[in-house]
CSV table of C-alpha atoms in Angstrom, one decimal:
chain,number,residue,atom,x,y,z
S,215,UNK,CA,-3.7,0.4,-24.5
S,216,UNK,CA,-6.0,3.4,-23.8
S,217,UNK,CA,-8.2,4.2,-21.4
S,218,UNK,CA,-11.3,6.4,-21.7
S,219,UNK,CA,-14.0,7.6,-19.7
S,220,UNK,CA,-17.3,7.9,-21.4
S,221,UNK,CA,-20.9,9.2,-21.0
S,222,UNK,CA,-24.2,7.5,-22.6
S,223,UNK,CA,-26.8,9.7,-22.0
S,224,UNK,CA,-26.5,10.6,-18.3
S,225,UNK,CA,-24.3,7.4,-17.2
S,226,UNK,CA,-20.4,7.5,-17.5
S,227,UNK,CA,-18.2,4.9,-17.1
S,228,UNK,CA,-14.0,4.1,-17.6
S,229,UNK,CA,-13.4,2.0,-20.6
S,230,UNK,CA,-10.4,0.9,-22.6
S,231,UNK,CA,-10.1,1.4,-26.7
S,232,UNK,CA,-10.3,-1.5,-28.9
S,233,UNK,CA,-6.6,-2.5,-30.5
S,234,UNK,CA,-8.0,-0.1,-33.5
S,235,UNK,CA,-9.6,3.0,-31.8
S,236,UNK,CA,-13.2,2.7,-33.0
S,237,UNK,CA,-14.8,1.2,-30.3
S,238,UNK,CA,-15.3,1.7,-26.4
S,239,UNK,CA,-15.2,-1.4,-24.5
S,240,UNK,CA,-16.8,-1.2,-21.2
S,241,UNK,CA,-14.3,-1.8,-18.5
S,242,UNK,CA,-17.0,-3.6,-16.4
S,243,UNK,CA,-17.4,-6.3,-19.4
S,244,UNK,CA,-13.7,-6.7,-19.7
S,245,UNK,CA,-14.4,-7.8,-16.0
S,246,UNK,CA,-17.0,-10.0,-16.6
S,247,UNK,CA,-14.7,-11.7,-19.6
S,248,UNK,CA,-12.1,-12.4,-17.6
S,249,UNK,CA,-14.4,-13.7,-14.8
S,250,UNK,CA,-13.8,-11.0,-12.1
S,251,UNK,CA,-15.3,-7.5,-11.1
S,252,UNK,CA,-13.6,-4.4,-12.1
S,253,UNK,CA,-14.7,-0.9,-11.0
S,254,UNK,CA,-16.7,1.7,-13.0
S,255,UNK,CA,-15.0,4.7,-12.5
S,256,UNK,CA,-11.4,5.3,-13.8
S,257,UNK,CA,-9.4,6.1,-10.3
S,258,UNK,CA,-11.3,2.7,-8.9
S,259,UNK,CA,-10.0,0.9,-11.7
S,260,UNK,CA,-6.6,2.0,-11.8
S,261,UNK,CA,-6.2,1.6,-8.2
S,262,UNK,CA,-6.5,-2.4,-8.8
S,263,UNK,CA,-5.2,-2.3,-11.8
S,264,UNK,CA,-1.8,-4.3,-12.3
S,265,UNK,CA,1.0,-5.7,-15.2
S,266,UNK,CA,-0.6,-8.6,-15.2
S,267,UNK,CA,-4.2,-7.2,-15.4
S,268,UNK,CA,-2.9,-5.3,-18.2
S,269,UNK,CA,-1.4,-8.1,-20.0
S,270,UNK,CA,-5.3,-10.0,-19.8
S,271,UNK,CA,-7.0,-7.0,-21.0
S,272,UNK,CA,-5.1,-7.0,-23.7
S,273,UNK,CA,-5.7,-10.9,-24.6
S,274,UNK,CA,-9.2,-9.5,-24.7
S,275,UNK,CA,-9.0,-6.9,-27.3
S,276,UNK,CA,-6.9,-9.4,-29.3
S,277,UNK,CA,-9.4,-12.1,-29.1
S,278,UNK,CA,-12.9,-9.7,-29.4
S,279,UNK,CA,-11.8,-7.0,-32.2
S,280,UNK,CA,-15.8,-6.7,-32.8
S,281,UNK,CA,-16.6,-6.3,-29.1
S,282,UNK,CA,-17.7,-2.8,-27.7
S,283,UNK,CA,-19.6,0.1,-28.4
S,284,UNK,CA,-18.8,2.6,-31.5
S,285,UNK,CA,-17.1,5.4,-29.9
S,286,UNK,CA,-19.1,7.7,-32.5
S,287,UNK,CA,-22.0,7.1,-30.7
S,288,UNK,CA,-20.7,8.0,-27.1
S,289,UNK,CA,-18.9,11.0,-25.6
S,290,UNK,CA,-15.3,11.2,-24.3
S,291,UNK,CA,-15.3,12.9,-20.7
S,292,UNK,CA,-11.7,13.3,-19.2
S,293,UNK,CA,-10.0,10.2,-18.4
S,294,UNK,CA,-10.0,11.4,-14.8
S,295,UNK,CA,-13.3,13.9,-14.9
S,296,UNK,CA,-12.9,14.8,-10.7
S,297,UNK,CA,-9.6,13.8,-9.0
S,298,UNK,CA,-9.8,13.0,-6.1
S,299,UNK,CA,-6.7,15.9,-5.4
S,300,UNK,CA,-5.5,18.5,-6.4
S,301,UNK,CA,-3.7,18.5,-9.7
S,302,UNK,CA,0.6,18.9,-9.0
S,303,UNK,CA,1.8,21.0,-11.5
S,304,UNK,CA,5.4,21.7,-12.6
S,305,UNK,CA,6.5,25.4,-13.3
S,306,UNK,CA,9.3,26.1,-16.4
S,307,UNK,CA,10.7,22.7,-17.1
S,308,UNK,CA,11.7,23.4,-20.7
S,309,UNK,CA,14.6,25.3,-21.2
S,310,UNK,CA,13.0,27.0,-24.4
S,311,UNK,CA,10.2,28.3,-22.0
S,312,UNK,CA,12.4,29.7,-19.5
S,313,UNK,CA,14.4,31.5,-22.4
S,314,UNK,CA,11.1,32.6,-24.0
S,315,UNK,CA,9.7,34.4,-20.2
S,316,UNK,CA,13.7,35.9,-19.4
S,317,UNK,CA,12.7,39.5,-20.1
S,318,UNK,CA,9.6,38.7,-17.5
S,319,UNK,CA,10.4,39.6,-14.2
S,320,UNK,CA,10.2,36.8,-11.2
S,321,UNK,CA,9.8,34.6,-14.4
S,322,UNK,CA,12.9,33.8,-16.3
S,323,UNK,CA,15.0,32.4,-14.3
S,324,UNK,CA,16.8,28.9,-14.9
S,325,UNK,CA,14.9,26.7,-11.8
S,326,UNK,CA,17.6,24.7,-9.5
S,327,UNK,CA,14.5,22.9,-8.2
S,328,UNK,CA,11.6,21.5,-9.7
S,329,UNK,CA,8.9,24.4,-9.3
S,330,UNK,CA,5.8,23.0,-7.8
S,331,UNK,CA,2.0,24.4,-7.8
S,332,UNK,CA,-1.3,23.2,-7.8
S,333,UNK,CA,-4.8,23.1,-10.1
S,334,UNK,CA,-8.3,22.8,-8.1
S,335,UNK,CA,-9.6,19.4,-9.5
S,336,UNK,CA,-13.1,21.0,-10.4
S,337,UNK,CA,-10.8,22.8,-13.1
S,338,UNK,CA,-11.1,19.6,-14.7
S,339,UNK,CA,-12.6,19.3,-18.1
S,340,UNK,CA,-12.6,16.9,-21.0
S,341,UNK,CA,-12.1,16.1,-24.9
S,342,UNK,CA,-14.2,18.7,-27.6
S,343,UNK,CA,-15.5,20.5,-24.5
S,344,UNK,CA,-15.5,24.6,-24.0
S,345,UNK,CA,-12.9,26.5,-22.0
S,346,UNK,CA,-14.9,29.5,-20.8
S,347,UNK,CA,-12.8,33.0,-21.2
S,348,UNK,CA,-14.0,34.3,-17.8
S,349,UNK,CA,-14.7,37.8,-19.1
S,350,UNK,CA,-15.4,38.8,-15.3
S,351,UNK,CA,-12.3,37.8,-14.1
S,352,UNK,CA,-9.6,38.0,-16.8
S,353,UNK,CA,-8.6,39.3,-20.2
S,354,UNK,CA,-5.4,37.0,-20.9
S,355,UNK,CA,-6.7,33.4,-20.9
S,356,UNK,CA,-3.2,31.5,-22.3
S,357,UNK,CA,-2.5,27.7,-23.1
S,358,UNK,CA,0.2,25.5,-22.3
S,359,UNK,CA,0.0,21.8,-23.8
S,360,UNK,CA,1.3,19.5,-21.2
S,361,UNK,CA,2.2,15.5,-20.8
S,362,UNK,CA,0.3,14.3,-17.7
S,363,UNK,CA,1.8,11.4,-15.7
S,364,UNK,CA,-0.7,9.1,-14.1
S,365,UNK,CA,0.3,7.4,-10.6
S,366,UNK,CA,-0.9,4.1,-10.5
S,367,UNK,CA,0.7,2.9,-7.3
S,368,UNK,CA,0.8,4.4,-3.7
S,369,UNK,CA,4.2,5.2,-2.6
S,370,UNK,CA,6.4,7.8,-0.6
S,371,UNK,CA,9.9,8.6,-0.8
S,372,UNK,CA,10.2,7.2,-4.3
S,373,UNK,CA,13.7,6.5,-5.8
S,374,UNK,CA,14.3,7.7,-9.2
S,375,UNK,CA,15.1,3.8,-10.5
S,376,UNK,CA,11.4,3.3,-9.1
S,377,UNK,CA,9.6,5.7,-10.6
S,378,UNK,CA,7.9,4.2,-13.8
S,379,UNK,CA,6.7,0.9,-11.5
S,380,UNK,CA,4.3,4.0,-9.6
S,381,UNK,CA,2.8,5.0,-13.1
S,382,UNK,CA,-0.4,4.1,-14.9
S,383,UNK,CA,-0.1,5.8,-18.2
S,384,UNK,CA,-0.2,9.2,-19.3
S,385,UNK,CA,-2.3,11.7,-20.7
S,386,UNK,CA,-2.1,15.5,-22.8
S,387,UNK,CA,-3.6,18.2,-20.5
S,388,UNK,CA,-3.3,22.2,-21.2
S,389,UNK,CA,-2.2,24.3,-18.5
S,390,UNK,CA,-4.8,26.9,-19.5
S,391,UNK,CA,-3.9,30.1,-17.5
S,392,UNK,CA,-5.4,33.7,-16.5
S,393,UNK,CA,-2.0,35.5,-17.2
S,394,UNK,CA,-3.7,38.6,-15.3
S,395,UNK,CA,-4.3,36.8,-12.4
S,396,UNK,CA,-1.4,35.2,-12.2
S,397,UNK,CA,0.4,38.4,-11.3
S,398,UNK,CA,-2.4,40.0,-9.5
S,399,UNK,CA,-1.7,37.6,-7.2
S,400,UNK,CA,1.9,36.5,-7.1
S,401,UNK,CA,0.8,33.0,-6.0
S,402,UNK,CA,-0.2,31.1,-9.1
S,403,UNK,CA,-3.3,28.8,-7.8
S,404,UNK,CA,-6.1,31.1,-8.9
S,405,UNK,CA,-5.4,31.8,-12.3
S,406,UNK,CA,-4.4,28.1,-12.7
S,407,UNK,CA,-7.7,26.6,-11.4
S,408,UNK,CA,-10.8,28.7,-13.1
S,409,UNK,CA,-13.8,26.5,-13.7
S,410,UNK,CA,-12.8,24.3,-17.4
S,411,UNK,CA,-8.9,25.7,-16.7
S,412,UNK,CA,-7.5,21.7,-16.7
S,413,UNK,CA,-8.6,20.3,-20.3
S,414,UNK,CA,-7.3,16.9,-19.8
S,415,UNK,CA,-7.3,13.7,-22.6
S,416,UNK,CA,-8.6,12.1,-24.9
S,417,UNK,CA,-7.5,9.3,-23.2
S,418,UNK,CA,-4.7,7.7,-21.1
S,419,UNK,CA,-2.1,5.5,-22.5
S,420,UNK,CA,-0.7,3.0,-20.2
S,421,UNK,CA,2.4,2.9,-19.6
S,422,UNK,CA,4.0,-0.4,-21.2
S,423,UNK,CA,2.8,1.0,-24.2
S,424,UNK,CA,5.8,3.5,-24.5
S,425,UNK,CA,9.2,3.5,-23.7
S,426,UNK,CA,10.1,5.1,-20.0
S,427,UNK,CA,10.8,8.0,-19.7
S,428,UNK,CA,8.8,9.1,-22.7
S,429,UNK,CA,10.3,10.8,-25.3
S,430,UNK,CA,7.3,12.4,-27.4
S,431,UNK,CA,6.6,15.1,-30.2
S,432,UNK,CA,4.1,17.5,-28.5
S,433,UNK,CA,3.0,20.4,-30.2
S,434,UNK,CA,-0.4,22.9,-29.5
S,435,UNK,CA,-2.1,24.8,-32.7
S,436,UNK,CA,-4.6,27.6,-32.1
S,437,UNK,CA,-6.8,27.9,-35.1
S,438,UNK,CA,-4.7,25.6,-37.5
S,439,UNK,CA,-1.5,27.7,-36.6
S,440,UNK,CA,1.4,25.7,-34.7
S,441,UNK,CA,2.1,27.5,-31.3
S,442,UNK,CA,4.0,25.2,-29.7
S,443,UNK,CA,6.3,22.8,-30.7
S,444,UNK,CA,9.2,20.1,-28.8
S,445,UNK,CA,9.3,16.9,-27.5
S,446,UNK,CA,9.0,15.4,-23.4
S,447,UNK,CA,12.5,14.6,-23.7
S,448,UNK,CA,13.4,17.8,-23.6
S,449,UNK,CA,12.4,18.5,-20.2
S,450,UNK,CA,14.9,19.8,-17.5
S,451,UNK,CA,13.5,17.5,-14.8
S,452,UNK,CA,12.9,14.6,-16.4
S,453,UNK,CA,9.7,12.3,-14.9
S,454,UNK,CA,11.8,9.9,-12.5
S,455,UNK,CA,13.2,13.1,-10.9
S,456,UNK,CA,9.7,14.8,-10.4
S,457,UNK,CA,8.3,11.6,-9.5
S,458,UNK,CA,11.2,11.0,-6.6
S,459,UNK,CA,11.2,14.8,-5.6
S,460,UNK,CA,8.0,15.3,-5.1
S,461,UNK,CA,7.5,12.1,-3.4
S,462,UNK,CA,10.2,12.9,-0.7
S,463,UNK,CA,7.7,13.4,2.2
S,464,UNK,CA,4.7,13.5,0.2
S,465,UNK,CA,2.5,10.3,-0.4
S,466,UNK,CA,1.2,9.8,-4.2
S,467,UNK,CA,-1.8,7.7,-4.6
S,468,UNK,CA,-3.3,6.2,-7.4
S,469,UNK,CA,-5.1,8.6,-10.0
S,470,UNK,CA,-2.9,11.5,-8.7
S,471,UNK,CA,-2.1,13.8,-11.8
S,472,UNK,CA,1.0,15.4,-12.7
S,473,UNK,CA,1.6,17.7,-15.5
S,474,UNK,CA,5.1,18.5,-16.4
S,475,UNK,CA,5.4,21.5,-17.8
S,476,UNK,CA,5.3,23.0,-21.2
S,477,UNK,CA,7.4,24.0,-23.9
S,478,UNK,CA,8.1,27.5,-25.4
S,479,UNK,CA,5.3,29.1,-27.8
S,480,UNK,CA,2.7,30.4,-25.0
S,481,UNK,CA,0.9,33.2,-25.9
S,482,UNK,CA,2.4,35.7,-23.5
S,483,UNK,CA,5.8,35.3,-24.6
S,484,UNK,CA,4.7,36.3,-28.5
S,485,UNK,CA,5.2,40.1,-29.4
S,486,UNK,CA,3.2,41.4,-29.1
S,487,UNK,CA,0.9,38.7,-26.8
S,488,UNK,CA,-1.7,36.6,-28.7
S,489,UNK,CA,-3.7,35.5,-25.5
S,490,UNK,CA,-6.7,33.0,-26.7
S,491,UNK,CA,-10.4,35.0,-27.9
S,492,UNK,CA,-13.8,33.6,-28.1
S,493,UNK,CA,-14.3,30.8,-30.7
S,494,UNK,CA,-10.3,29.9,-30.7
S,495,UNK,CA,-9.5,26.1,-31.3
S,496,UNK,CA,-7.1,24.4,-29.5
S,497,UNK,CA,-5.4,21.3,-30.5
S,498,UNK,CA,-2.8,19.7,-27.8
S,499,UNK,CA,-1.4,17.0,-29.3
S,500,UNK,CA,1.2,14.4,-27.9
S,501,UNK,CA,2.4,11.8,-29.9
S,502,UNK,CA,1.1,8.4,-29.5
S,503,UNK,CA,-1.4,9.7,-27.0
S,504,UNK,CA,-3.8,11.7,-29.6
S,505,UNK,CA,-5.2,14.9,-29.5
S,506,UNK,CA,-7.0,16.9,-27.4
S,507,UNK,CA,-9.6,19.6,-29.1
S,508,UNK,CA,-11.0,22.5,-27.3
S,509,UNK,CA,-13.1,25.6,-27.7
S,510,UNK,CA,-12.8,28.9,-26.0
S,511,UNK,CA,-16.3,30.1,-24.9
């Protein structure tokens, strides 16, 4: 199944995809079906959100393939449009990306450890949405297509073999990243979070829907023009290690978001760089999950 949020006129609600993709189902008359009340906004609903809820929602969609709204007629805000955290983010965990940075120094190096940083939530944006360029603060805006992981259960000091029980679904986000910044400041948080920096969507696919850990073509065009090309199997720490590691003293909650990393093909690595311009398309597309269109403004 997949899980949207979308906005009609100047309300915005979570919703889940009809069984072919055409129409938006409100999530608060899937409630109403099944005779209970569900939440509004996503992180409310995946916060009482269950296998079992699952498995009626999708009874639903089998039994109403007419019911919902067109999702022509509404727009796709991302899945998650404010967490209610910071976004945890995982540093070189493709071994094609570490290769592709070695001649960068403090960068190429092989990671013994997961490498952990963060994204200010508000860098949040959503589906055919602009990433502004920042022309006041940088001149090497770069992408990095990304699998998001979704917690969907509270939980601290997580084993590895318990992992996919604390997952919702997942999602395709893009890194986007102020290169400049990055090394103005050693530290990576501020060229990581500028405002529209977190492009995150179309939507979330739960997680029975795929089989754990994922193992997924994902790939990021600029302009047509394939960039970026692997699949989330190839990741050094896979998602039940970053889910167990970073759990180890640190509480996850439900709607947490994790991106894990991306593979080799940013723009700073090319020679000579090909950092994104004004009017560049970007297309991050994971496999099974869909794709997720931007626009640099």
């Amino acid at each position: 199944m997949y899980f949207v949020t979308y906005q009609y006129a100047s309300f915005s609600e979570a919703g889940v995809l009809s069984n072919d993709r055409k129409r938006i189902i409100p999530i608060t008359s899937i409630g109403k079906i099944l005779d209970m009340k569900l939440p509004e906004k996503m992180t409310d609903f995946i916060r009482v959100c269950d296998d079992k809820l699952l498995t009626d929602i999708q009874q639903v969609l089998d039994n109403n393939p007419s019911l919902g709204i067109a999702a022509s007629k509404l727009r796709l805000l991302a899945p998650i449009p404010r967490p209610e955290r910071n976004i945890f983010c995982l540093g070189k965990n493709y071994l094609d990306h570490v290769k592709e940075i070695d001649n960068i120094p403090n960068l190429g190096d092989t990671p013994e450890s997961p490498i952990y940083f963060s994204k200010l939530s508000s860098a949040v944006t959503g589906p055919d949405s602009v990433i502004l360029s920042h022309k006041s603060a940088t001149r090497q805006v770069d992408y990095e297509v990304e699998l998001a992981v979704i917690i969907g259960r509270q939980g601290a000091n997580i084993r590895p073999e318990e992992a996919e029980a604390h997952i919702f679904g997942y999602t395709i986000a893009n890194d986007i990243t102020a290169r400049d910044l990055q090394r103005k400041h050693s530290q990576w948080y501020k060229g990581k979070s500028l405002d529209t920096f977190c492009p995150l969507g179309p939507a979330i696919l739960s997680k029975n829907a795929v089989a754990f850990p994922p193992d997924l073509p994902i790939r990021c065009r600029i302009n047509g023009e394939l960039r970026q090309e692997s699949t989330t199997g190839k990741m050094i720490f896979d998602i039940p290690t970053i889910i167990s590691d970073l759990s180890r003293g640190v509480t996850l909650y439900p709607g947490d978001i994790i991106l894990t990393g991306t593979p080799s093909g940013i723009g700073m690595a090319q020679d000579p760089p090909r950092f994104l311009e004004h009017g560049d398309v970007i297309e991050s597309e994971i496999e099974g999950i869909g794709i997720l269109k931007n626009t640099i403004q």
